[in-house]
mmCIF file of C-alpha atoms in Angstrom:
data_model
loop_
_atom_site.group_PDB
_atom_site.id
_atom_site.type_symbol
_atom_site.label_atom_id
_atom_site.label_comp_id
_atom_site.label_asym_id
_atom_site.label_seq_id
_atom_site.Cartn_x
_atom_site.Cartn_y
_atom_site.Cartn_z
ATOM 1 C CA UNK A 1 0.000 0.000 0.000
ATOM 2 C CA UNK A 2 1.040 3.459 -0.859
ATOM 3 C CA UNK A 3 0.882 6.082 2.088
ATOM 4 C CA UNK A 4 -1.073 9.411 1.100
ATOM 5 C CA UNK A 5 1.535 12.215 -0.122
ATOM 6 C CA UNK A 6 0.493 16.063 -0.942
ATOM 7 C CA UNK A 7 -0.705 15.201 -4.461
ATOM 8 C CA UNK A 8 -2.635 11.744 -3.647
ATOM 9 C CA UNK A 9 -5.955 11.060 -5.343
ATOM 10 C CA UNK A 10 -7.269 9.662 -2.561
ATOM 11 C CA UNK A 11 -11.713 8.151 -1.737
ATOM 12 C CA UNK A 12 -12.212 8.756 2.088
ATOM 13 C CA UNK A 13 -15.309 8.854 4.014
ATOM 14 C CA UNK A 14 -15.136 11.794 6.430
ATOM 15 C CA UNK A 15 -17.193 13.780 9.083
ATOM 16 C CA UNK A 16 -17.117 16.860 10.900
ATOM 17 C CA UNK A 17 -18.318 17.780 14.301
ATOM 18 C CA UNK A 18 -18.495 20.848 16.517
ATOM 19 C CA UNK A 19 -16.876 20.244 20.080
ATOM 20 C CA UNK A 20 -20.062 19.728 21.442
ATOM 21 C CA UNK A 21 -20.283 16.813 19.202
ATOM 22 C CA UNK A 22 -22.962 17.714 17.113
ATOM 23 C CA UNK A 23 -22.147 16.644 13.093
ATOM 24 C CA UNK A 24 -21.661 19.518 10.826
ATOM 25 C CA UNK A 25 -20.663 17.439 7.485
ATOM 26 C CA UNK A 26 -20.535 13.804 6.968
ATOM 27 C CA UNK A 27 -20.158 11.475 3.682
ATOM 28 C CA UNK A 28 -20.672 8.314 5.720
ATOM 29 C CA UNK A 29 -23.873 7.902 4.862
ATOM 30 C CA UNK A 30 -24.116 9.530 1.946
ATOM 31 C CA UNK A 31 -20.878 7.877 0.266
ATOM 32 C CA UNK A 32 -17.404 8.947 0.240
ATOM 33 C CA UNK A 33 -15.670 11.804 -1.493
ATOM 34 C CA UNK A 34 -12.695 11.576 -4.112
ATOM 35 C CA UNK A 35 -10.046 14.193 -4.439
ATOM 36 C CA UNK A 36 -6.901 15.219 -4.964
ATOM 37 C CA UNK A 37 -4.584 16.503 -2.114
ATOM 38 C CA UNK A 38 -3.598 19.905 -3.011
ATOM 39 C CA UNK A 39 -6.730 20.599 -4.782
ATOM 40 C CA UNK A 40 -8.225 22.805 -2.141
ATOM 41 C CA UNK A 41 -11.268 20.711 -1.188
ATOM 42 C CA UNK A 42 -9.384 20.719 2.360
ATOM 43 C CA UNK A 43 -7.646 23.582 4.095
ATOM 44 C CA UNK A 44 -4.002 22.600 4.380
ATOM 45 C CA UNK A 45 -4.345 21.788 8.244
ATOM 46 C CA UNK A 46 -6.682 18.937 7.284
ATOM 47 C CA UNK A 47 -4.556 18.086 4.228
ATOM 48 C CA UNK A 48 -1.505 18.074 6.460
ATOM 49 C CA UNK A 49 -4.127 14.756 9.076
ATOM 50 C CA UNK A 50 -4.197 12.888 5.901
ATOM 51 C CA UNK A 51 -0.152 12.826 4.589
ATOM 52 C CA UNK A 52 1.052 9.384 5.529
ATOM 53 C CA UNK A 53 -2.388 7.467 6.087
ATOM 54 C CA UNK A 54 -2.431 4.628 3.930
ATOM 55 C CA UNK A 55 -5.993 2.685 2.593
ATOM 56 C CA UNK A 56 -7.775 1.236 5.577
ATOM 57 C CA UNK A 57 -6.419 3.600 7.743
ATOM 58 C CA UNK A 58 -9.175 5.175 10.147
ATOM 59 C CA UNK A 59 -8.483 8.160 12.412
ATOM 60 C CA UNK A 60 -9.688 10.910 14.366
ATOM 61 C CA UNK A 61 -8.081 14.235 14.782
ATOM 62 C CA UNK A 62 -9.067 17.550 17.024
ATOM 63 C CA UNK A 63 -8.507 21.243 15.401
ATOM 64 C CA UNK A 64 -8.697 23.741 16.838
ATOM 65 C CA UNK A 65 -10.575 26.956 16.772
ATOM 66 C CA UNK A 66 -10.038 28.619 13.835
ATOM 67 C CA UNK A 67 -7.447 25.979 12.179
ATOM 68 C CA UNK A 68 -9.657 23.810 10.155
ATOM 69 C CA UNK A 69 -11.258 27.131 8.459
ATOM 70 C CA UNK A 70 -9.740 30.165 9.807
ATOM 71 C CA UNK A 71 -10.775 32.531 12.305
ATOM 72 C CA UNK A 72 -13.807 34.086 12.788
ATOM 73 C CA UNK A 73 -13.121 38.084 11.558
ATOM 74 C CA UNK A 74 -15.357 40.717 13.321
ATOM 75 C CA UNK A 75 -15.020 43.094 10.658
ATOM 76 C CA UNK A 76 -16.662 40.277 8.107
ATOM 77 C CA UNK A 77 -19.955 40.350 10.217
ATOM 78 C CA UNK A 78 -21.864 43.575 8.148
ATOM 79 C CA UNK A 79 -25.019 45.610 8.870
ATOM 80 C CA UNK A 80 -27.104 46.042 5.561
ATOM 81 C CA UNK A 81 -29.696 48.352 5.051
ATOM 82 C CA UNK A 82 -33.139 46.292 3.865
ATOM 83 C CA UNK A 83 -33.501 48.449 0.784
ATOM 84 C CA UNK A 84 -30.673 47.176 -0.118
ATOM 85 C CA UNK A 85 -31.889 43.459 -1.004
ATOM 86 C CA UNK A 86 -34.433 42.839 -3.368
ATOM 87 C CA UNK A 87 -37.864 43.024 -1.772
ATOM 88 C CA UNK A 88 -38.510 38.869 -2.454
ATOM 89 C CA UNK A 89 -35.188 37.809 -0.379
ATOM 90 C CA UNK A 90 -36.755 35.579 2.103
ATOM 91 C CA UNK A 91 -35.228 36.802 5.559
ATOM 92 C CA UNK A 92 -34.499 33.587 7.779
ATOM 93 C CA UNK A 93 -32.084 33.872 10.125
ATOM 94 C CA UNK A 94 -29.573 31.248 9.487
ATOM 95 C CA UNK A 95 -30.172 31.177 5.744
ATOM 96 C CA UNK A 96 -27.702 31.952 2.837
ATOM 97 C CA UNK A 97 -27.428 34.969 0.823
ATOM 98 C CA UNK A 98 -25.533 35.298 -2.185
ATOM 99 C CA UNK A 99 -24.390 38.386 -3.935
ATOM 100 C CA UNK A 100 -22.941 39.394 -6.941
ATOM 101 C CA UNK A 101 -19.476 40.916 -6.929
ATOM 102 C CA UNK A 102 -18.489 43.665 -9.166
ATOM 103 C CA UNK A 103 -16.069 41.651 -10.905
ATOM 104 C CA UNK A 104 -18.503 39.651 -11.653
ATOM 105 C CA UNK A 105 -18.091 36.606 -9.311
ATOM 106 C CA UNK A 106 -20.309 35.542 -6.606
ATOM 107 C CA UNK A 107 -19.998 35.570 -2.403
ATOM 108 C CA UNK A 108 -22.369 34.665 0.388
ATOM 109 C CA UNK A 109 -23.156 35.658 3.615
ATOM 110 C CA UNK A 110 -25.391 34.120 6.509
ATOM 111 C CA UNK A 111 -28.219 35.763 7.767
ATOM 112 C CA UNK A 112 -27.644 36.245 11.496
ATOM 113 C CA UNK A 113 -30.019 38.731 12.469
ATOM 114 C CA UNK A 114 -33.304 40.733 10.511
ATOM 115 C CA UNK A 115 -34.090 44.502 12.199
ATOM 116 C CA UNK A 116 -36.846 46.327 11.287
ATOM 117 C CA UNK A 117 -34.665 48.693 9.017
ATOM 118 C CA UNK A 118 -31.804 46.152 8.327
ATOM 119 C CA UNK A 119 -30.368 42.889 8.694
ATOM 120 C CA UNK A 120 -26.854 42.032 9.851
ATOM 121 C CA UNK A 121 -24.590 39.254 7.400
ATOM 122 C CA UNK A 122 -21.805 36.885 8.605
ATOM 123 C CA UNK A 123 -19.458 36.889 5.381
ATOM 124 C CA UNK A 124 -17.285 34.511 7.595
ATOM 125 C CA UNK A 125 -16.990 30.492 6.634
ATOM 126 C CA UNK A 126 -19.790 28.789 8.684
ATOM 127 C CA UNK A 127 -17.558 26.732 10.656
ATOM 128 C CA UNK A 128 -14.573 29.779 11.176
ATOM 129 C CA UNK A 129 -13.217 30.250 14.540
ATOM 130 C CA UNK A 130 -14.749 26.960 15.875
ATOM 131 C CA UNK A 131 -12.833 23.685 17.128
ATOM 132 C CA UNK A 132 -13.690 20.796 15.213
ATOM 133 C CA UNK A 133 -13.118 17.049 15.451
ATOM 134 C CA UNK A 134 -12.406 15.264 12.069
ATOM 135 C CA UNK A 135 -13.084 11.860 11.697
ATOM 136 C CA UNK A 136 -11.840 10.008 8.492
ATOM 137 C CA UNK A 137 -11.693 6.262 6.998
ATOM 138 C CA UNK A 138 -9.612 6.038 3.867
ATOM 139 C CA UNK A 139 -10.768 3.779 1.098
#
């Protein structure tokens, strides 16, 4: 068996859960994943878990806050006006909004909180700034 190296295609099922254990992502149910390493499917501190496993191999690792996806910016977390969104955008808190860039791409933001006059938008990765335990079983 070859061990994983940082350009490995590699089938894995994996899962992610909060420190209070509950699951944020998980493929093993659903099936596993296929990648690359290197790709950027996996922030390198999760890329960096994998490097020597070999197929078979099952483990569990801890990250820490912020490690798996960064930390959590204050300055990303933004106060929009309502006028400001089209007058159809359903306003859930917890829901996904997606806007258009001027360069044409596309980012989104989560809904954390609707005011009467505004609504405040956490432009953040979900899971930024929070510890996370990453089970994996390579295939």
């Amino acid at each position: 068996m070859t061990a994983i190296d940082r350009t490995s295609p590699i089938t894995l099922n994996f899962r992610f859960t909060l420190a209070d254990g509950s699951e944020v992502l998980s493929t093993f149910d659903s099936g596993p994943a296929s990648l690359s390493l290197g790709e950027g499917k996996f922030g390198s501190a999760i890329e960096d878990r994998l490097i020597g496993l070999e197929a078979g191999a099952k483990a569990s690792f801890e990250l820490a806050a912020g490690e798996a996806f960064g930390p959590h910016y204050a300055e990303l977390v933004e106060t929009i006006d309502r006028r400001e969104l089209p007058a159809e955008t359903a306003l859930e808190p917890g829901s996904v909004l997606t806007f258009t860039a001027p360069d044409g791409g596309s980012f989104s933001g989560q809904l954390v909180e609707v005011r009467d006059d505004a609504v405040v938008l956490d432009f953040n990765h979900p899971l930024a700034g929070k510890a996370l335990r990453f089970d994996v079983e390579i295939l």
